[in-house]
């Protein structure tokens, strides 16, 4: 039985690889993509999502535009990591032609979750959580209708990547994250603790490139671009690969391990806005609201990624 997913994303090279992995996996039925502002402004994330879908030969998948800005916070983007377009590293000289749906991503989200059978739709969130937070505010009934939300964001022992205390996706819209983490939806969180263990070592990127098909080569080209910032920053032999961990968890959850814990979102910190406050040792007595993963078998993850992407155009 395939699992129906909607991917909300801010591509972003690692978002693009996550979308490729989902499209390459027959266990998943990608209902739609929603492109939200995040790594780069929404005008770019929408264009990038079109490119990714066209590269994968899947212009048939409906694409919606999500929110243009965070709920309250001043917008933060990450061109210093992802380049001016957000998808630097591949040939960007061609113009995508697939349509963008007229309906807003938030309206689509509400309508499609209401129209589906309860527990039928899984949401995969790869960027700031703005769209889901708006949808939950306008239509609180969708919370109990979602099967699960699988998201990349936050950190426990790895703390932050955009500030010393906060991971980018949560920091970019902490008020939205606060709404999502308090909505009572089953949450699966792939934080920096996991993604910092899934390093794109040179031999792993080479294996991807050696697949030789268009999407694998594009994935290798994109990651070879976006890694430069992280290699310099961390001094590691490979850059973390973030967003594809969500899809890998849906496909092979045994690759990952973690705990059910309570995660609070710091919305009003002086130095710690956007921090995920993880009650790892159960000191607060608050009921767990998330399965928070902290470890991964990175070889198994890259084997999955490489073999699946080989099946794309
Ligand atoms: C997250 O932020 C973005 O830069 C990546 O696409 C990923 O979703 C990592 O902190
Ligand atoms: Ca992302």
Short mmCIF file of N, CA and C and ligand atoms in Angstrom, two decimals, residues 8-16 39 82 125-128 152 167-169 242-243, ligand 2:
data_model
loop_
_atom_site.label_atom_id
_atom_site.label_comp_id
_atom_site.label_asym_id
_atom_site.label_seq_id
_atom_site.Cartn_x
_atom_site.Cartn_y
_atom_site.Cartn_z
N UNK A 8 5.98 19.98 1.48
CA UNK A 8 6.07 21.43 1.59
C UNK A 8 7.55 21.75 1.71
N UNK A 9 8.08 22.61 0.84
CA UNK A 9 9.53 22.65 0.64
C UNK A 9 10.02 24.02 0.20
N UNK A 10 11.31 24.30 0.44
CA UNK A 10 11.90 25.58 0.03
C UNK A 10 13.18 25.33 -0.79
N UNK A 11 13.07 24.68 -1.93
CA UNK A 11 14.29 24.23 -2.63
C UNK A 11 15.20 25.38 -3.03
N UNK A 12 16.47 25.29 -2.60
CA UNK A 12 17.23 24.37 -1.82
C UNK A 12 17.67 23.05 -2.48
N UNK A 13 19.04 22.89 -2.54
CA UNK A 13 19.61 21.68 -3.13
C UNK A 13 19.18 20.43 -2.37
N UNK A 14 19.24 20.46 -1.04
CA UNK A 14 18.90 19.23 -0.31
C UNK A 14 17.41 18.94 -0.39
N UNK A 15 16.59 20.00 -0.50
CA UNK A 15 15.16 19.80 -0.75
C UNK A 15 14.97 19.07 -2.08
N UNK A 16 15.73 19.53 -3.08
CA UNK A 16 15.60 18.93 -4.42
C UNK A 16 15.92 17.44 -4.38
N UNK A 39 14.86 29.03 2.20
CA UNK A 39 16.28 29.19 1.84
C UNK A 39 16.49 30.44 0.98
N UNK A 82 23.04 28.32 -0.13
CA UNK A 82 22.41 27.70 -1.31
C UNK A 82 22.67 28.46 -2.60
N UNK A 125 7.54 18.16 5.71
CA UNK A 125 7.89 19.58 5.78
C UNK A 125 9.41 19.73 5.70
N UNK A 126 9.88 20.42 4.67
CA UNK A 126 11.32 20.53 4.44
C UNK A 126 11.84 21.95 4.60
N UNK A 127 10.97 22.86 4.98
CA UNK A 127 11.40 24.27 5.13
C UNK A 127 10.75 24.85 6.38
N UNK A 128 10.67 26.18 6.47
CA UNK A 128 9.94 26.79 7.57
C UNK A 128 8.50 26.27 7.60
N UNK A 152 12.01 18.06 8.71
CA UNK A 152 13.42 18.32 9.00
C UNK A 152 13.49 19.67 9.71
N UNK A 167 18.30 25.95 14.60
CA UNK A 167 18.40 25.39 13.25
C UNK A 167 17.58 26.27 12.30
N UNK A 168 17.96 26.32 11.04
CA UNK A 168 17.38 27.28 10.10
C UNK A 168 15.85 27.20 9.98
N UNK A 169 15.31 26.00 9.75
CA UNK A 169 13.87 25.91 9.44
C UNK A 169 13.00 26.38 10.61
N UNK A 242 20.48 17.18 4.72
CA UNK A 242 19.36 17.34 5.65
C UNK A 242 18.05 16.71 5.17
N UNK A 243 17.42 17.37 4.19
CA UNK A 243 16.01 17.08 3.91
C UNK A 243 15.71 15.65 3.43
CA1 LIG B 2 14.82 22.84 3.13
#
